[in-house]
Amino acid sequence: MAASRSNQRSRIVAFTVVALVVGLAVYLYSTLFDTQMHEGLHKNFVRIPFVALLALLAYFGVRFVNAAIFDFAFRLRRGYEAPTLVRNIFTLISFTALFAIIFKWEYPEIQLGPLFTTSAIFGVIIGLALQDTLGNFFAGISLHADRPFQVGDVIVVTQQKLTGVVESITWRAIKVRTFQNHIILVSNSLAAREAIEVAPRDNLNARLVFFSTIYTDSPAKTIHVVRESVRDADNVSDKITPIVRIRGLGDSSIDWEIKYWLDDYAKYNDTDALVRQRVWYALRRNGLTFAFPTRTLHIERHVPVRPITAEDQIADRLSAVDVFSPLSTDELRQLAKATAGHVFAPGETLIRAGDEGSSMFVVHNGRVAVQVVDHGGPRTVAELTEGNFFGEMALFTGEPRTANVVALEETEVLEIGHAAMKHLFETNPSLAESISWTIAERQADLAKGSASAQPSIQETAGLLSAIKRFFGLH
Ligand code: CMP
């Protein structure tokens, strides 16, 4: 309101000045020409203000023509305002030409041409003084010829970190209105040098908005839910459906980007915010969860006695060993506590024939071969799998190991020591007996060189008393 009123006032003032100037010019022309035309001194004195008056008249004339052409005719034909730079150039050229004509008319004896062309000092002074201005002027002309952007486009001057809407392009600078409603002038020469990102007004410009969800959320569901919530948001173009896609798999989240196109790019701040808001509500409604940085902590305890298998599993395994079947649950648990687990790679030797041995082993997982070495090399006499035991012969008789035991695949064994067995023998006398049967059987196999050989009753009885003696039992 206030602006238009002051505009009106300045127009009235301009009109009055023009009217006065025109009146004065006409008056001077008619009177001076008639009476003092030929009086030399007086004539020269009067000529200066007369030329000035004519120049002023020319100036207003040019302004009038300028307004008529660009404000009226141009707008009528093209439908938009003429670029400021074109108007300025028109004004400058017309005024210079008119001034030259007036000067030539009043001072025909003075040559204007040589004044500009021959004076080197004048040229240097002008050149230096107008260096920047001329640079801007020519950069402005090239910007107009090139038309990289127009009034109303959003531009980003990368180096200057400046974003805003182009308001006008003059002979000196580009006027940019930022999103904080500030005006920033970017000189034409700077604009010609810098990289400028342009989002043209009549173009479908896209934006990216980011968000993250947790790993347990379904990507397919997220895509559907988010896309549908964003596509009908205000200022999101319905010409292209928004794209929702996974940008990366982060440490604690699936990272997403939404690409959407805007009807009016100059409002992208509001639209970005609206899109984020839509995403929040859509995720909430559909039971999807925003991710925020999380860490999964694995706390390392002091190295456990039995790192491989849990105690219950071991007790279960021992209960499946035939010789331990008479043991109570409690005894099995006690025994499980006393065992130590070991893992062997395929091909590794667990027991070597001839070695001393004071413990036996139960196969927990995997498979081993019992091998005796004779003239032709190692010969497998038996293969033992889960729930079988070995190494009992040396443990119960005190003799050296009778054979090699080699892992055929990755094998986990449970080692039972002398003390644990002694404790069991004291409470379970039948245990020594059943074990002595197994040992006798295996000894017979070894002796005859084949499996399933039957030991004699005397052999077993002798073995049992040897075991009892060895363990100090009665
Ligand atoms: P030990 O002699 O301490 O060491 C080698 C082990 O091989 C032995 O105990 C038995 O447990 C086992 N073993 C020896 N002969 C046989 C066999 N014929 N069948 C199964 N296992 C055997």
JSON list of N, CA, C and O in Angstrom, two decimals, residues 302-320:
[
{"chain": "A", "resi": 302, "resn": "HIS", "atom": "N", "xyz": [34.47, -64.30, 31.71]},
{"chain": "A", "resi": 302, "resn": "HIS", "atom": "CA", "xyz": [35.73, -64.97, 31.95]},
{"chain": "A", "resi": 302, "resn": "HIS", "atom": "C", "xyz": [35.67, -66.33, 31.27]},
{"chain": "A", "resi": 302, "resn": "HIS", "atom": "O", "xyz": [34.64, -67.00, 31.31]},
{"chain": "A", "resi": 303, "resn": "VAL", "atom": "N", "xyz": [36.77, -66.76, 30.62]},
{"chain": "A", "resi": 303, "resn": "VAL", "atom": "CA", "xyz": [36.76, -67.99, 29.82]},
{"chain": "A", "resi": 303, "resn": "VAL", "atom": "C", "xyz": [36.14, -69.14, 30.61]},
{"chain": "A", "resi": 303, "resn": "VAL", "atom": "O", "xyz": [36.64, -69.52, 31.67]},
{"chain": "A", "resi": 304, "resn": "PRO", "atom": "N", "xyz": [35.04, -69.67, 30.13]},
{"chain": "A", "resi": 304, "resn": "PRO", "atom": "CA", "xyz": [34.35, -70.70, 30.91]},
{"chain": "A", "resi": 304, "resn": "PRO", "atom": "C", "xyz": [35.12, -72.02, 30.90]},
{"chain": "A", "resi": 304, "resn": "PRO", "atom": "O", "xyz": [35.93, -72.27, 30.02]},
{"chain": "A", "resi": 305, "resn": "VAL", "atom": "N", "xyz": [34.83, -72.85, 31.91]},
{"chain": "A", "resi": 305, "resn": "VAL", "atom": "CA", "xyz": [35.52, -74.15, 32.01]},
{"chain": "A", "resi": 305, "resn": "VAL", "atom": "C", "xyz": [35.15, -75.00, 30.79]},
{"chain": "A", "resi": 305, "resn": "VAL", "atom": "O", "xyz": [35.97, -75.70, 30.24]},
{"chain": "A", "resi": 306, "resn": "ARG", "atom": "N", "xyz": [33.85, -74.86, 30.40]},
{"chain": "A", "resi": 306, "resn": "ARG", "atom": "CA", "xyz": [33.41, -75.68, 29.28]},
{"chain": "A", "resi": 306, "resn": "ARG", "atom": "C", "xyz": [32.79, -74.77, 28.22]},
{"chain": "A", "resi": 306, "resn": "ARG", "atom": "O", "xyz": [31.62, -74.47, 28.23]},
{"chain": "A", "resi": 307, "resn": "PRO", "atom": "N", "xyz": [33.60, -74.28, 27.30]},
{"chain": "A", "resi": 307, "resn": "PRO", "atom": "CA", "xyz": [33.08, -73.29, 26.36]},
{"chain": "A", "resi": 307, "resn": "PRO", "atom": "C", "xyz": [32.22, -73.90, 25.26]},
{"chain": "A", "resi": 307, "resn": "PRO", "atom": "O", "xyz": [31.49, -73.21, 24.59]},
{"chain": "A", "resi": 308, "resn": "ILE", "atom": "N", "xyz": [32.35, -75.19, 25.06]},
{"chain": "A", "resi": 308, "resn": "ILE", "atom": "CA", "xyz": [31.75, -75.78, 23.86]},
{"chain": "A", "resi": 308, "resn": "ILE", "atom": "C", "xyz": [30.27, -76.09, 24.05]},
{"chain": "A", "resi": 308, "resn": "ILE", "atom": "O", "xyz": [29.42, -75.66, 23.29]},
{"chain": "A", "resi": 309, "resn": "THR", "atom": "N", "xyz": [29.95, -76.84, 25.10]},
{"chain": "A", "resi": 309, "resn": "THR", "atom": "CA", "xyz": [28.56, -77.29, 25.22]},
{"chain": "A", "resi": 309, "resn": "THR", "atom": "C", "xyz": [28.02, -76.98, 26.60]},
{"chain": "A", "resi": 309, "resn": "THR", "atom": "O", "xyz": [28.74, -77.02, 27.59]},
{"chain": "A", "resi": 310, "resn": "ALA", "atom": "N", "xyz": [26.76, -76.72, 26.67]},
{"chain": "A", "resi": 310, "resn": "ALA", "atom": "CA", "xyz": [26.14, -76.43, 27.96]},
{"chain": "A", "resi": 310, "resn": "ALA", "atom": "C", "xyz": [26.05, -77.72, 28.80]},
{"chain": "A", "resi": 310, "resn": "ALA", "atom": "O", "xyz": [26.02, -78.83, 28.25]},
{"chain": "A", "resi": 311, "resn": "GLU", "atom": "N", "xyz": [26.00, -77.51, 30.12]},
{"chain": "A", "resi": 311, "resn": "GLU", "atom": "CA", "xyz": [26.06, -78.66, 31.06]},
{"chain": "A", "resi": 311, "resn": "GLU", "atom": "C", "xyz": [24.90, -79.64, 30.87]},
{"chain": "A", "resi": 311, "resn": "GLU", "atom": "O", "xyz": [25.10, -80.86, 30.88]},
{"chain": "A", "resi": 312, "resn": "ASP", "atom": "N", "xyz": [23.71, -79.11, 30.62]},
{"chain": "A", "resi": 312, "resn": "ASP", "atom": "CA", "xyz": [22.54, -79.98, 30.45]},
{"chain": "A", "resi": 312, "resn": "ASP", "atom": "C", "xyz": [22.71, -80.90, 29.26]},
{"chain": "A", "resi": 312, "resn": "ASP", "atom": "O", "xyz": [22.37, -82.08, 29.30]},
{"chain": "A", "resi": 313, "resn": "GLN", "atom": "N", "xyz": [23.23, -80.31, 28.19]},
{"chain": "A", "resi": 313, "resn": "GLN", "atom": "CA", "xyz": [23.45, -81.11, 26.97]},
{"chain": "A", "resi": 313, "resn": "GLN", "atom": "C", "xyz": [24.45, -82.23, 27.26]},
{"chain": "A", "resi": 313, "resn": "GLN", "atom": "O", "xyz": [24.29, -83.35, 26.77]},
{"chain": "A", "resi": 314, "resn": "ILE", "atom": "N", "xyz": [25.45, -81.91, 28.05]},
{"chain": "A", "resi": 314, "resn": "ILE", "atom": "CA", "xyz": [26.47, -82.92, 28.36]},
{"chain": "A", "resi": 314, "resn": "ILE", "atom": "C", "xyz": [25.86, -84.04, 29.19]},
{"chain": "A", "resi": 314, "resn": "ILE", "atom": "O", "xyz": [26.08, -85.24, 28.93]},
{"chain": "A", "resi": 315, "resn": "ALA", "atom": "N", "xyz": [25.04, -83.66, 30.18]},
{"chain": "A", "resi": 315, "resn": "ALA", "atom": "CA", "xyz": [24.39, -84.68, 31.02]},
{"chain": "A", "resi": 315, "resn": "ALA", "atom": "C", "xyz": [23.51, -85.58, 30.15]},
{"chain": "A", "resi": 315, "resn": "ALA", "atom": "O", "xyz": [23.48, -86.81, 30.33]},
{"chain": "A", "resi": 316, "resn": "ASP", "atom": "N", "xyz": [22.81, -84.95, 29.19]},
{"chain": "A", "resi": 316, "resn": "ASP", "atom": "CA", "xyz": [21.98, -85.72, 28.25]},
{"chain": "A", "resi": 316, "resn": "ASP", "atom": "C", "xyz": [22.82, -86.71, 27.48]},
{"chain": "A", "resi": 316, "resn": "ASP", "atom": "O", "xyz": [22.45, -87.87, 27.31]},
{"chain": "A", "resi": 317, "resn": "ARG", "atom": "N", "xyz": [23.93, -86.20, 26.96]},
{"chain": "A", "resi": 317, "resn": "ARG", "atom": "CA", "xyz": [24.81, -87.07, 26.18]},
{"chain": "A", "resi": 317, "resn": "ARG", "atom": "C", "xyz": [25.32, -88.24, 27.00]},
{"chain": "A", "resi": 317, "resn": "ARG", "atom": "O", "xyz": [25.29, -89.39, 26.56]},
{"chain": "A", "resi": 318, "resn": "LEU", "atom": "N", "xyz": [25.75, -87.95, 28.25]},
{"chain": "A", "resi": 318, "resn": "LEU", "atom": "CA", "xyz": [26.31, -89.03, 29.10]},
{"chain": "A", "resi": 318, "resn": "LEU", "atom": "C", "xyz": [25.23, -90.07, 29.43]},
{"chain": "A", "resi": 318, "resn": "LEU", "atom": "O", "xyz": [25.53, -91.26, 29.52]},
{"chain": "A", "resi": 319, "resn": "SER", "atom": "N", "xyz": [23.99, -89.59, 29.58]},
{"chain": "A", "resi": 319, "resn": "SER", "atom": "CA", "xyz": [22.91, -90.55, 29.92]},
{"chain": "A", "resi": 319, "resn": "SER", "atom": "C", "xyz": [22.66, -91.54, 28.79]},
{"chain": "A", "resi": 319, "resn": "SER", "atom": "O", "xyz": [22.13, -92.63, 28.99]},
{"chain": "A", "resi": 320, "resn": "ALA", "atom": "N", "xyz": [23.09, -91.13, 27.56]},
{"chain": "A", "resi": 320, "resn": "ALA", "atom": "CA", "xyz": [22.88, -92.02, 26.40]},
{"chain": "A", "resi": 320, "resn": "ALA", "atom": "C", "xyz": [24.03, -93.03, 26.24]},
{"chain": "A", "resi": 320, "resn": "ALA", "atom": "O", "xyz": [23.97, -93.89, 25.37]}
]
